Coordinates of N, CA and C in Angstrom, one line a residue:
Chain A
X1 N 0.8 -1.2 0.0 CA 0.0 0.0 0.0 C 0.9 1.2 0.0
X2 N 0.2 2.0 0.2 CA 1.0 3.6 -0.1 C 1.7 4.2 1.0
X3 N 0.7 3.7 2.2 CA 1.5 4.0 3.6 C 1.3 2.9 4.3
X4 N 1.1 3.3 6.0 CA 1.2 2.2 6.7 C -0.1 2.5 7.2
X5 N -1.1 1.8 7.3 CA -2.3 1.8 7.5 C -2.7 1.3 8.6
X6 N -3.8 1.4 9.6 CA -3.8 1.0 11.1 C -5.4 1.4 10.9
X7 N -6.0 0.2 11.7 CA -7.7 -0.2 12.1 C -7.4 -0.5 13.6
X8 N -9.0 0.2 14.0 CA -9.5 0.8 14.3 C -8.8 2.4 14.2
X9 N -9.5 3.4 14.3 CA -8.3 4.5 14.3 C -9.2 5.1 15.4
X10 N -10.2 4.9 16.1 CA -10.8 5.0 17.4 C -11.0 3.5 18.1
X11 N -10.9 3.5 19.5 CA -11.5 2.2 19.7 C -12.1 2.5 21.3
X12 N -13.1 2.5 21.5 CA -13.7 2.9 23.1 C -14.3 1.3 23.5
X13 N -13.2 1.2 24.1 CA -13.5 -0.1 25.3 C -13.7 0.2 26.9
X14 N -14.6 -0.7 27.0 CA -14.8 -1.0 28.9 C -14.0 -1.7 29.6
X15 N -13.6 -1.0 30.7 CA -12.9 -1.9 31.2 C -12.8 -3.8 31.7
X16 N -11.7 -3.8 31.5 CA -12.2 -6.2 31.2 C -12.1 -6.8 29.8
X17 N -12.5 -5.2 28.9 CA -12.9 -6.3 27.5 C -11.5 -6.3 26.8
X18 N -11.5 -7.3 26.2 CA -10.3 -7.5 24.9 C -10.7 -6.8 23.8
X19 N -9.2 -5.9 23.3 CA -9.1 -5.3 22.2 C -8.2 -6.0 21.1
X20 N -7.9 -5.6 19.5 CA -7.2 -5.9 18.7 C -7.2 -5.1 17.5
X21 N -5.7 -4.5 17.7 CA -5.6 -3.0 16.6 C -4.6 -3.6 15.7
X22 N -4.8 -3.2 14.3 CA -4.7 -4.1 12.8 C -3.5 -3.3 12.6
X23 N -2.4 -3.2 12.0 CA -1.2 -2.2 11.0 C -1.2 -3.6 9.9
X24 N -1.3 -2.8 8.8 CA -0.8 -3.1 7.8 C 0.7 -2.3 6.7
X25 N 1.3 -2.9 7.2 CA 2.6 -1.8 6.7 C 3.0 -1.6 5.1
X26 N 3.9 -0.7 4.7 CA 4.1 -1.0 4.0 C 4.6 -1.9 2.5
X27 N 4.3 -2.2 1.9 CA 4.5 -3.8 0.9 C 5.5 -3.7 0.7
X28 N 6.1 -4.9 1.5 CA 7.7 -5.5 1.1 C 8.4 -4.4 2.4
X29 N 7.9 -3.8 3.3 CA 8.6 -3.5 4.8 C 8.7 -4.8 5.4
X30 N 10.1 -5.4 5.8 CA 10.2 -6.3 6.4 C 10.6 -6.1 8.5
X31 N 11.0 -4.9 8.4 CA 10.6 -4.4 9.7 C 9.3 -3.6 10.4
X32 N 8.5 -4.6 11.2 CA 7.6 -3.4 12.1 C 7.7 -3.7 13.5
X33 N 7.4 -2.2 13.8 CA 7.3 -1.9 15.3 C 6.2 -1.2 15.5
X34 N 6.1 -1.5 16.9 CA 4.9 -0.6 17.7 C 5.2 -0.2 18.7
X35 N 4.3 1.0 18.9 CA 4.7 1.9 19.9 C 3.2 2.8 20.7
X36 N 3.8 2.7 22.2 CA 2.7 3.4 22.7 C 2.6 4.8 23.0
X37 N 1.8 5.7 22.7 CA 2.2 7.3 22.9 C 0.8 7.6 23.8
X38 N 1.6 8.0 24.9 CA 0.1 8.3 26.0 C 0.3 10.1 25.5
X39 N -0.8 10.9 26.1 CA -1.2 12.2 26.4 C 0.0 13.2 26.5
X40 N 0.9 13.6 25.4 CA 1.7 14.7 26.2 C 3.2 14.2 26.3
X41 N 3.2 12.6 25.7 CA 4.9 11.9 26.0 C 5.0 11.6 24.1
X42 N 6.2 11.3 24.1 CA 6.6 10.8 23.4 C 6.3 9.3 22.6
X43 N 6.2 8.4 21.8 CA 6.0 7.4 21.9 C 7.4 6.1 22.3
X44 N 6.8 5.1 23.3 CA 7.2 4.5 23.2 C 7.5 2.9 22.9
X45 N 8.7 2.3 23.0 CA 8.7 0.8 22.0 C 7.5 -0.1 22.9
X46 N 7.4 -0.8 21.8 CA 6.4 -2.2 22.6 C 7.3 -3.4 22.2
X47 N 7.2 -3.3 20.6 CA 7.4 -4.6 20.5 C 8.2 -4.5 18.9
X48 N 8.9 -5.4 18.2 CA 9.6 -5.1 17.0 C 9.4 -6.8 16.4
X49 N 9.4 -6.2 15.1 CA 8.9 -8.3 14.2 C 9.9 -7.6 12.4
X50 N 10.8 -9.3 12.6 CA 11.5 -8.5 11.4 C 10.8 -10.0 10.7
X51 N 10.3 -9.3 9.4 CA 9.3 -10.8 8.3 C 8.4 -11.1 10.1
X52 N 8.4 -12.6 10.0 CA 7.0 -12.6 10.8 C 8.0 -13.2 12.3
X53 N 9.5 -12.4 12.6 CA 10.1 -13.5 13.9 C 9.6 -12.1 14.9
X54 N 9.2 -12.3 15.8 CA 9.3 -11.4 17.1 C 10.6 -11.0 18.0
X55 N 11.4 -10.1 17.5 CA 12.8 -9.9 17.6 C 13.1 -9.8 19.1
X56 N 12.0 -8.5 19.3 CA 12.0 -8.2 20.5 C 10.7 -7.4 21.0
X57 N 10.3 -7.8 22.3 CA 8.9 -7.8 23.0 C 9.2 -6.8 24.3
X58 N 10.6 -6.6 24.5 CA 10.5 -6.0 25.6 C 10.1 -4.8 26.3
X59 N 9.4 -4.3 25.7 CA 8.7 -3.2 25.4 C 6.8 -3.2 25.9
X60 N 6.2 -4.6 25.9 CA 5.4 -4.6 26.3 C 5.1 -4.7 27.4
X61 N 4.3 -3.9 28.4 CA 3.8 -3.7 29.6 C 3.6 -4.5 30.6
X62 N 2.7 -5.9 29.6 CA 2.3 -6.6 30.6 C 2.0 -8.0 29.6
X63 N 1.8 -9.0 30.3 CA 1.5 -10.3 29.7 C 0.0 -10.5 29.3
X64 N -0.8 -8.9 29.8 CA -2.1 -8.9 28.9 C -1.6 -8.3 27.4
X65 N -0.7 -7.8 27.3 CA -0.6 -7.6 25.6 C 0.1 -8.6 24.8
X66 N 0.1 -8.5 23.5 CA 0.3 -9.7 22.6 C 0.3 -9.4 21.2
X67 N 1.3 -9.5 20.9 CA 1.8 -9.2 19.2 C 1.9 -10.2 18.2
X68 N 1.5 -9.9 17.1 CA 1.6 -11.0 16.0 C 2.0 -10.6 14.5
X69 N 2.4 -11.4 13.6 CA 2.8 -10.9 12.3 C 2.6 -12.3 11.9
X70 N 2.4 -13.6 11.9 CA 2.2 -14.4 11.3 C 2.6 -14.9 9.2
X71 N 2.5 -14.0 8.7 CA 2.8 -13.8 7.2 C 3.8 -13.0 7.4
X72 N 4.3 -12.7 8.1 CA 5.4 -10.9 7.9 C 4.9 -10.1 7.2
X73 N 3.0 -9.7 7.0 CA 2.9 -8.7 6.9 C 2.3 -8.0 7.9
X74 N 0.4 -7.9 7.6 CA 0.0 -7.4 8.7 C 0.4 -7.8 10.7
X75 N 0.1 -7.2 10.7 CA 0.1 -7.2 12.1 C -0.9 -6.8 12.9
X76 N -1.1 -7.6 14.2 CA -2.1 -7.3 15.1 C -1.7 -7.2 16.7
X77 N -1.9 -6.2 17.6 CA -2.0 -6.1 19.0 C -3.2 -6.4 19.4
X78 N -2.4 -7.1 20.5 CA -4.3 -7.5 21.4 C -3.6 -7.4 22.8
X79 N -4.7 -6.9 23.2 CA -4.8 -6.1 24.7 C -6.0 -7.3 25.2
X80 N -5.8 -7.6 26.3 CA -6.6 -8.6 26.9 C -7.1 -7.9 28.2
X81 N -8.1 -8.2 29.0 CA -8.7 -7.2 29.8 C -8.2 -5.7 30.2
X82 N -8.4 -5.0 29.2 CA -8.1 -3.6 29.3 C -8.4 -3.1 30.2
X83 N -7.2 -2.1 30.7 CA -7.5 -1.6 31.8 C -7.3 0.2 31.5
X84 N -7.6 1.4 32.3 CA -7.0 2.6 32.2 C -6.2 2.7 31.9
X85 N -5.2 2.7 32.2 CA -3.9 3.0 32.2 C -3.3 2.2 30.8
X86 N -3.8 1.4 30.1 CA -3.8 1.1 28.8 C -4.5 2.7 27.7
X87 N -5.2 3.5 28.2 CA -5.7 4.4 26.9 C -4.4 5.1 26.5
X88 N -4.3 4.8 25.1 CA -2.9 6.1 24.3 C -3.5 5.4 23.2
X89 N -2.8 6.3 22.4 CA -2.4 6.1 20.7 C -1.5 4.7 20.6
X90 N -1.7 3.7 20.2 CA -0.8 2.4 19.8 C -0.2 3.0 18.1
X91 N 0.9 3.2 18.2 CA 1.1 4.0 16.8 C 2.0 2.8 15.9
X92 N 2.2 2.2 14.6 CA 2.3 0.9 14.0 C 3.9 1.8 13.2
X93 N 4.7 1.3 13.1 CA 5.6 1.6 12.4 C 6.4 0.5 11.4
X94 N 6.5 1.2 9.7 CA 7.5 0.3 9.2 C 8.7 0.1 8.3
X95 N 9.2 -0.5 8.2 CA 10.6 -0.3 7.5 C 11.1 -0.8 6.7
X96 N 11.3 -0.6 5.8 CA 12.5 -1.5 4.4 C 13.8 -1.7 5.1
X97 N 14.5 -1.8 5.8 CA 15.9 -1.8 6.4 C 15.7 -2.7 7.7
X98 N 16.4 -3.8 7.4 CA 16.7 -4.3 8.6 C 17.3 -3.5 10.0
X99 N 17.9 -2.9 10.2 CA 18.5 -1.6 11.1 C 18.4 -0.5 11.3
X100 N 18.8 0.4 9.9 CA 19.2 1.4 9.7 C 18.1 2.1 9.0
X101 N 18.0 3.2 8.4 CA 16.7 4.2 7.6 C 15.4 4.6 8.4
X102 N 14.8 5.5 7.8 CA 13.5 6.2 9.0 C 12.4 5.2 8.8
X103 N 11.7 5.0 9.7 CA 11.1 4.7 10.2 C 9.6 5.3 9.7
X104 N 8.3 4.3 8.8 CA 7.6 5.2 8.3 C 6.1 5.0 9.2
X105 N 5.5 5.9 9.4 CA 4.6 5.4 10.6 C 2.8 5.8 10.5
X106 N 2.3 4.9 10.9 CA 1.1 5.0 10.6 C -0.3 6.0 11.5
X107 N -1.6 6.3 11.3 CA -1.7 7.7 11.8 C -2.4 7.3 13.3
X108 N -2.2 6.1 13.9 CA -2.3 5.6 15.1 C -3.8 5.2 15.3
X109 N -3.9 4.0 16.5 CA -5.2 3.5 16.6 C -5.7 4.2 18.1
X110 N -6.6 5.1 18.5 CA -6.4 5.8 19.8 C -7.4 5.0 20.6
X111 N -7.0 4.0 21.9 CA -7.5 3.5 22.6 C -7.8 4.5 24.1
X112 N -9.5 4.1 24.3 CA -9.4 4.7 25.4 C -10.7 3.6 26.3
X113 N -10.0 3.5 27.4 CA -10.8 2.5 28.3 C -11.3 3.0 29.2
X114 N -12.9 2.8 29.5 CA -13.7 3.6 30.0 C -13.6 2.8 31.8
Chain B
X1 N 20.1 3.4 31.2 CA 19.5 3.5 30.8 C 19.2 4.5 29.5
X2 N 19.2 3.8 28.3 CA 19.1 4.6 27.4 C 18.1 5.9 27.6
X3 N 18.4 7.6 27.0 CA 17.1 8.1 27.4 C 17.4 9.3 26.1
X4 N 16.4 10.2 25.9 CA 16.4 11.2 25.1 C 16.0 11.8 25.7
X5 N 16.3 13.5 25.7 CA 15.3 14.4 26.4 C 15.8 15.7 25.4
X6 N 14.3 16.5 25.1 CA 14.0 17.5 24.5 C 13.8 18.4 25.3
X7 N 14.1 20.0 24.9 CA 14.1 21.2 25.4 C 13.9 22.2 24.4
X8 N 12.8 23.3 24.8 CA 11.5 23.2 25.5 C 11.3 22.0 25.3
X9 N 9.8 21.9 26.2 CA 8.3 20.9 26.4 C 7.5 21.6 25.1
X10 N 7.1 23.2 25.2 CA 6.8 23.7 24.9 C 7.5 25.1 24.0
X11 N 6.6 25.7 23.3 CA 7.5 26.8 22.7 C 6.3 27.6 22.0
X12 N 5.9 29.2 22.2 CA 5.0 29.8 21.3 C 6.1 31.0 20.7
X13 N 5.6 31.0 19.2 CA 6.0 32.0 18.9 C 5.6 32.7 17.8
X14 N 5.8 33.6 16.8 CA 4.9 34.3 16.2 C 5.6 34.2 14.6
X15 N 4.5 34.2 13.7 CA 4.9 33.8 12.2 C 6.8 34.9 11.9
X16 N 7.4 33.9 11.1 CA 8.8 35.2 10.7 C 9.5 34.6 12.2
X17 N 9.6 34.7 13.3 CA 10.5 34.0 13.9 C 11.3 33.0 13.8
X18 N 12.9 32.8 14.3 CA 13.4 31.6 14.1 C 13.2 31.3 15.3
X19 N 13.1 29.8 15.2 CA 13.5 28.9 16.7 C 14.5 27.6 16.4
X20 N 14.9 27.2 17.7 CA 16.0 26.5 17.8 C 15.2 25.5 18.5
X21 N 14.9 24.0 18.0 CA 14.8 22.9 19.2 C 15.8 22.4 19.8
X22 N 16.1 21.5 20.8 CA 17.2 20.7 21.5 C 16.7 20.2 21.4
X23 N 18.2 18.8 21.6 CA 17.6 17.2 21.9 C 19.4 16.9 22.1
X24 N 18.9 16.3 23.3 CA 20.4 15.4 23.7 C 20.3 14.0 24.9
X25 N 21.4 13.2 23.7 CA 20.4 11.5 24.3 C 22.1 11.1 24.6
X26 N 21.8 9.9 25.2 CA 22.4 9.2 26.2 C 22.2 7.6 25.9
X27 N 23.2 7.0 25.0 CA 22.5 5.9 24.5 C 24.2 4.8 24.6
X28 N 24.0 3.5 24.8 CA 24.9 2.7 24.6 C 26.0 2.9 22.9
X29 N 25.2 2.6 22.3 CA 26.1 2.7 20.6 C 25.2 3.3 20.0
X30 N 25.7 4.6 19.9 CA 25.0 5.6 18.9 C 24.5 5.2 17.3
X31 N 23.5 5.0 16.8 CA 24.1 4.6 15.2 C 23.6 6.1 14.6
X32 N 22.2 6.8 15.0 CA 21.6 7.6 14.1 C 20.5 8.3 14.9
X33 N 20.3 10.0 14.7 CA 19.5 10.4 15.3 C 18.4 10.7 13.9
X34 N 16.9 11.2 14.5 CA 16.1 11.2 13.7 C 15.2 12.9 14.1
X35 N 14.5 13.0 13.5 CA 13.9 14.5 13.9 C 12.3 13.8 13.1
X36 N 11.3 14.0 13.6 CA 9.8 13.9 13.0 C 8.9 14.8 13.6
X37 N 8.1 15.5 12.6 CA 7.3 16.2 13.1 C 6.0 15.9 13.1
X38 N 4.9 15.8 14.3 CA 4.1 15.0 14.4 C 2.8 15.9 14.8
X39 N 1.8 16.1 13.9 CA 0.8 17.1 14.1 C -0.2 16.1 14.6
X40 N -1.6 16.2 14.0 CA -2.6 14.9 15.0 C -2.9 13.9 14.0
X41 N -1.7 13.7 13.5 CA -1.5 11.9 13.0 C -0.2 11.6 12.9
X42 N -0.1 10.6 11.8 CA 1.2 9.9 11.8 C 2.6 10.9 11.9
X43 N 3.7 11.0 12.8 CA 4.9 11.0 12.8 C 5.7 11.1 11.3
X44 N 5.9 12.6 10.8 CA 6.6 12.0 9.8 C 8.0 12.9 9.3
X45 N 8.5 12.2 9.3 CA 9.8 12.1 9.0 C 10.7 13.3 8.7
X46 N 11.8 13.8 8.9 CA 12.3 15.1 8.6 C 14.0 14.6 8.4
X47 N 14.4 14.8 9.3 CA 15.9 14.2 8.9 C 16.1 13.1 9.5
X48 N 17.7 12.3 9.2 CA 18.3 11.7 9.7 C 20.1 12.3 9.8
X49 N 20.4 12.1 11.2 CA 21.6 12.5 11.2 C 22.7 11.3 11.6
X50 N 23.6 10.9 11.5 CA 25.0 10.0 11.6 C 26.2 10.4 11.8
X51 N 26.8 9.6 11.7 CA 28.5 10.3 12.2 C 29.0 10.7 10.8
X52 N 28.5 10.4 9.6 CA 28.5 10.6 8.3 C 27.8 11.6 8.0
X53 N 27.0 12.0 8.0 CA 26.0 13.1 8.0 C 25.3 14.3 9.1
X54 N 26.4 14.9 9.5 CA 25.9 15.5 10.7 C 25.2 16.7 10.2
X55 N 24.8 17.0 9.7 CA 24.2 18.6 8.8 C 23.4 18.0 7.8
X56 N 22.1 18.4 8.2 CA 20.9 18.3 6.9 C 20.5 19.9 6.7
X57 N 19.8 19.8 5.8 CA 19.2 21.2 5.3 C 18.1 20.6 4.5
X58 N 16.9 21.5 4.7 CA 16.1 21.5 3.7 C 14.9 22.6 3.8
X59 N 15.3 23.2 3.0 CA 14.3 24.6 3.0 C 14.4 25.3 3.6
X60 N 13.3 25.3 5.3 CA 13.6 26.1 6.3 C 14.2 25.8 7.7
X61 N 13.9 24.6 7.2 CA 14.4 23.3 8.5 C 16.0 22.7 8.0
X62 N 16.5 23.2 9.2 CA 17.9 22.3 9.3 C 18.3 21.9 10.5
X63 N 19.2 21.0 10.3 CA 19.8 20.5 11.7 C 20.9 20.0 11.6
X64 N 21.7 19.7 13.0 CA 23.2 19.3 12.8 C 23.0 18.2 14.5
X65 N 24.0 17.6 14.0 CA 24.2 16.4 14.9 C 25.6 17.0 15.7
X66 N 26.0 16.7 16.9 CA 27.2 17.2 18.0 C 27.6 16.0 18.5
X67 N 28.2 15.4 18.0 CA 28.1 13.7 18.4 C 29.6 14.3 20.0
X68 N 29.9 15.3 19.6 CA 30.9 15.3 21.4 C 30.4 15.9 22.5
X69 N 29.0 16.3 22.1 CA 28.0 17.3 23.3 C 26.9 16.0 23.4
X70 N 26.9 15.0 22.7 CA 25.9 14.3 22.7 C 24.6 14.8 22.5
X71 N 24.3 15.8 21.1 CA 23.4 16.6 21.0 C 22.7 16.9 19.9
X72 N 21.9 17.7 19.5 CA 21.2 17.8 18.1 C 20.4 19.0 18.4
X73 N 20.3 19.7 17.2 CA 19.5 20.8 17.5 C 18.3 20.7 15.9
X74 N 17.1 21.6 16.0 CA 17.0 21.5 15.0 C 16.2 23.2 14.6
X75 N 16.7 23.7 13.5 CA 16.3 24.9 13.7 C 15.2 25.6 12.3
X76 N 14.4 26.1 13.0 CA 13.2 26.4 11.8 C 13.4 27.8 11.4
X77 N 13.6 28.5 10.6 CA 13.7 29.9 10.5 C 12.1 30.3 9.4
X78 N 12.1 31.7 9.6 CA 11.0 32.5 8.9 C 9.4 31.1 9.2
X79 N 9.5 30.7 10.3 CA 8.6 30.3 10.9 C 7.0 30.4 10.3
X80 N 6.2 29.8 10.1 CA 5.0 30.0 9.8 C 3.7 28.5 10.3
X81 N 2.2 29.5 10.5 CA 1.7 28.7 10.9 C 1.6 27.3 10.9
X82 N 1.8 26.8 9.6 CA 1.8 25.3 9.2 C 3.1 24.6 10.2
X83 N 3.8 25.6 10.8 CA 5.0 24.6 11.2 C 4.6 24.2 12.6
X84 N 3.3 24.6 13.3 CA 2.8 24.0 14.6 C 3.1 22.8 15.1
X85 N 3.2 21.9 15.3 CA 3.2 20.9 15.4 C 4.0 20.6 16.9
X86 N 3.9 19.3 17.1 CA 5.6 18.7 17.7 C 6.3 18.0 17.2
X87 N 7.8 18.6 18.0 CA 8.6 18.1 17.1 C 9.2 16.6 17.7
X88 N 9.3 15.8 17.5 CA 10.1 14.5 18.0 C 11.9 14.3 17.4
X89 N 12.2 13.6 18.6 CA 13.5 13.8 18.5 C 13.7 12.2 18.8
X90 N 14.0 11.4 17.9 CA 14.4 9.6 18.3 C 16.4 9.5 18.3
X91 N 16.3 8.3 19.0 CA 17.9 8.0 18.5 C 17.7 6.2 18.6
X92 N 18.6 6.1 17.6 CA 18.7 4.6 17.5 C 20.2 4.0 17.9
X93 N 20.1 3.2 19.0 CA 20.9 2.3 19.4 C 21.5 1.3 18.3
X94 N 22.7 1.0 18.2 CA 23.6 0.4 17.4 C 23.0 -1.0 17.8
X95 N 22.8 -1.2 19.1 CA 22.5 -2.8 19.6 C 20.8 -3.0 19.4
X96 N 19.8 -2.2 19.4 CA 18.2 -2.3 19.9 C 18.0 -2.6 18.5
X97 N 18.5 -3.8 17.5 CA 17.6 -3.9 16.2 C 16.6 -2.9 15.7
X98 N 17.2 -1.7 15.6 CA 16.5 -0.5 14.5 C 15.7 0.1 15.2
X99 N 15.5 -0.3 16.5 CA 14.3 0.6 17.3 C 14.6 2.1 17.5
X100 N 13.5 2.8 17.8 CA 14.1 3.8 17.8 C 13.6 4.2 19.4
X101 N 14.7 5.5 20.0 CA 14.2 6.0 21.5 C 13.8 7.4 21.2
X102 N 12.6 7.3 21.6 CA 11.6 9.0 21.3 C 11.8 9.7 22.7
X103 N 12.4 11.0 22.8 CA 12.2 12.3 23.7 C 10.5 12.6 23.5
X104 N 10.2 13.2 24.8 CA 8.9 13.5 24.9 C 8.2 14.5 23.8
X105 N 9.4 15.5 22.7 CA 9.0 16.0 22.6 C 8.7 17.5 22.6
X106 N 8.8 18.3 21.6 CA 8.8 19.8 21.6 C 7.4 20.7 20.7
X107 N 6.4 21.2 21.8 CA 5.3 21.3 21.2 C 5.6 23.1 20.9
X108 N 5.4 23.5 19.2 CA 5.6 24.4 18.8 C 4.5 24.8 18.1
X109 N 4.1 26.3 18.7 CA 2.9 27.1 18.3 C 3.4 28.4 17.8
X110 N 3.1 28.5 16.5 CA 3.3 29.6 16.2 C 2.1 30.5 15.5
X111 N 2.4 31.6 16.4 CA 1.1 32.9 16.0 C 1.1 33.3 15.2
X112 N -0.2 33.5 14.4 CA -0.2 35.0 13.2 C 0.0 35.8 13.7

């Protein structure tokens, strides 16, 4: 596709329920990451998948979240009993470069848990 | 602990002004700093700086990398409303497989 695309781009959940926010990156980006940007901060890492291996996770909060790339392309976060302190922007980022080059990023899925 | 930190938080100023952002990170193996400017969507992209490339330019926006201050600045001149936004300042660690570390951030308003 043309950019990096991300579903839901609102998502209002109750507290308890499970969520799952879509990035589809760009075609033939064989790096994505994601990242959480709360209110006022910066974003930060969650989780990084180069093709469909999960490189590194250490970025996620808690063992209620959960990443996937299955094909190495899309990608899916899931948040399992959501709580407060989970509402930000989950923002999907992707890359042609194994390492090195900018990072191209999608216009974020904004979670907020009531 | 790897970190970034931007200076201002904040910043208002009025069309035709120049400003100067900071940013200076603290990182195990430097490979590359990044600048994005991020209005209310996607983050996107402005420079990249390296030990090869310490000076970008483009248009009104330039920046330079201080790899012995451990530092970066980025500076907007003849300023105008469109340039609102915030500005983000990432650095990528030689070792974190391409991730990048985001400062909180420089939110810039500028007046007609």
């Amino acid at each position: 596709g043309a950019g990096v695309s991300q579903s839901p781009r609102y998502k209002v959940a109750k507290r308890g329920q499970d969520v799952a926010l879509r990035c589809d990156p760009i075609s033939g980006h064989v790096s994505l990451f994601w990242y959480q940007q709360a209110l006022g901060q910066g974003p930060e890492f969650l989780t990084y998948f180069q093709n469909e291996a999960q490189l590194d996770k250490s970025g996620l909060p808690s063992d209620r979240f959960f990443a996937e790339r299955p094909e190495g392309s899309v990608s899916t976060l899931k948040i399992q009993r959501t709580q407060q302190e989970d509402s930000a922007v989950y923002l999907c980022a992707s890359s042609s470069a194994f390492v090195a080059g900018e990072l191209f990023f999608g216009e974020g899925s904004r979670l907020t848990v009531l | 602990e790897d970190k970034v930190v931007q200076s201002p938080l904040s910043l208002v100023v009025h069309e035709g002004d120049t400003v100067t952002l900071n940013c200076s990170y603290e990182v195990t193996n430097f490979r590359s700093l990044l600048w994005y400017k991020q209005e209310k969507k996607a983050p996107t992209f402005l420079f990249m700086l390296t030990s090869s490339g310490i000076e970008k330019k483009s248009g009104r926006l330039s920046s330079i990398l201080d790899k012995k201050e451990l530092s970066s600045i980025l500076n907007i001149t003849a300023t105008q409303t469109g340039d609102s936004a915030i500005y983000l300042c990432a650095v990528r660690d030689g070792g974190s497989q391409g991730n990048l570390i985001f400062g909180k951030g420089t939110k810039l308003s500028v007046k007609p």
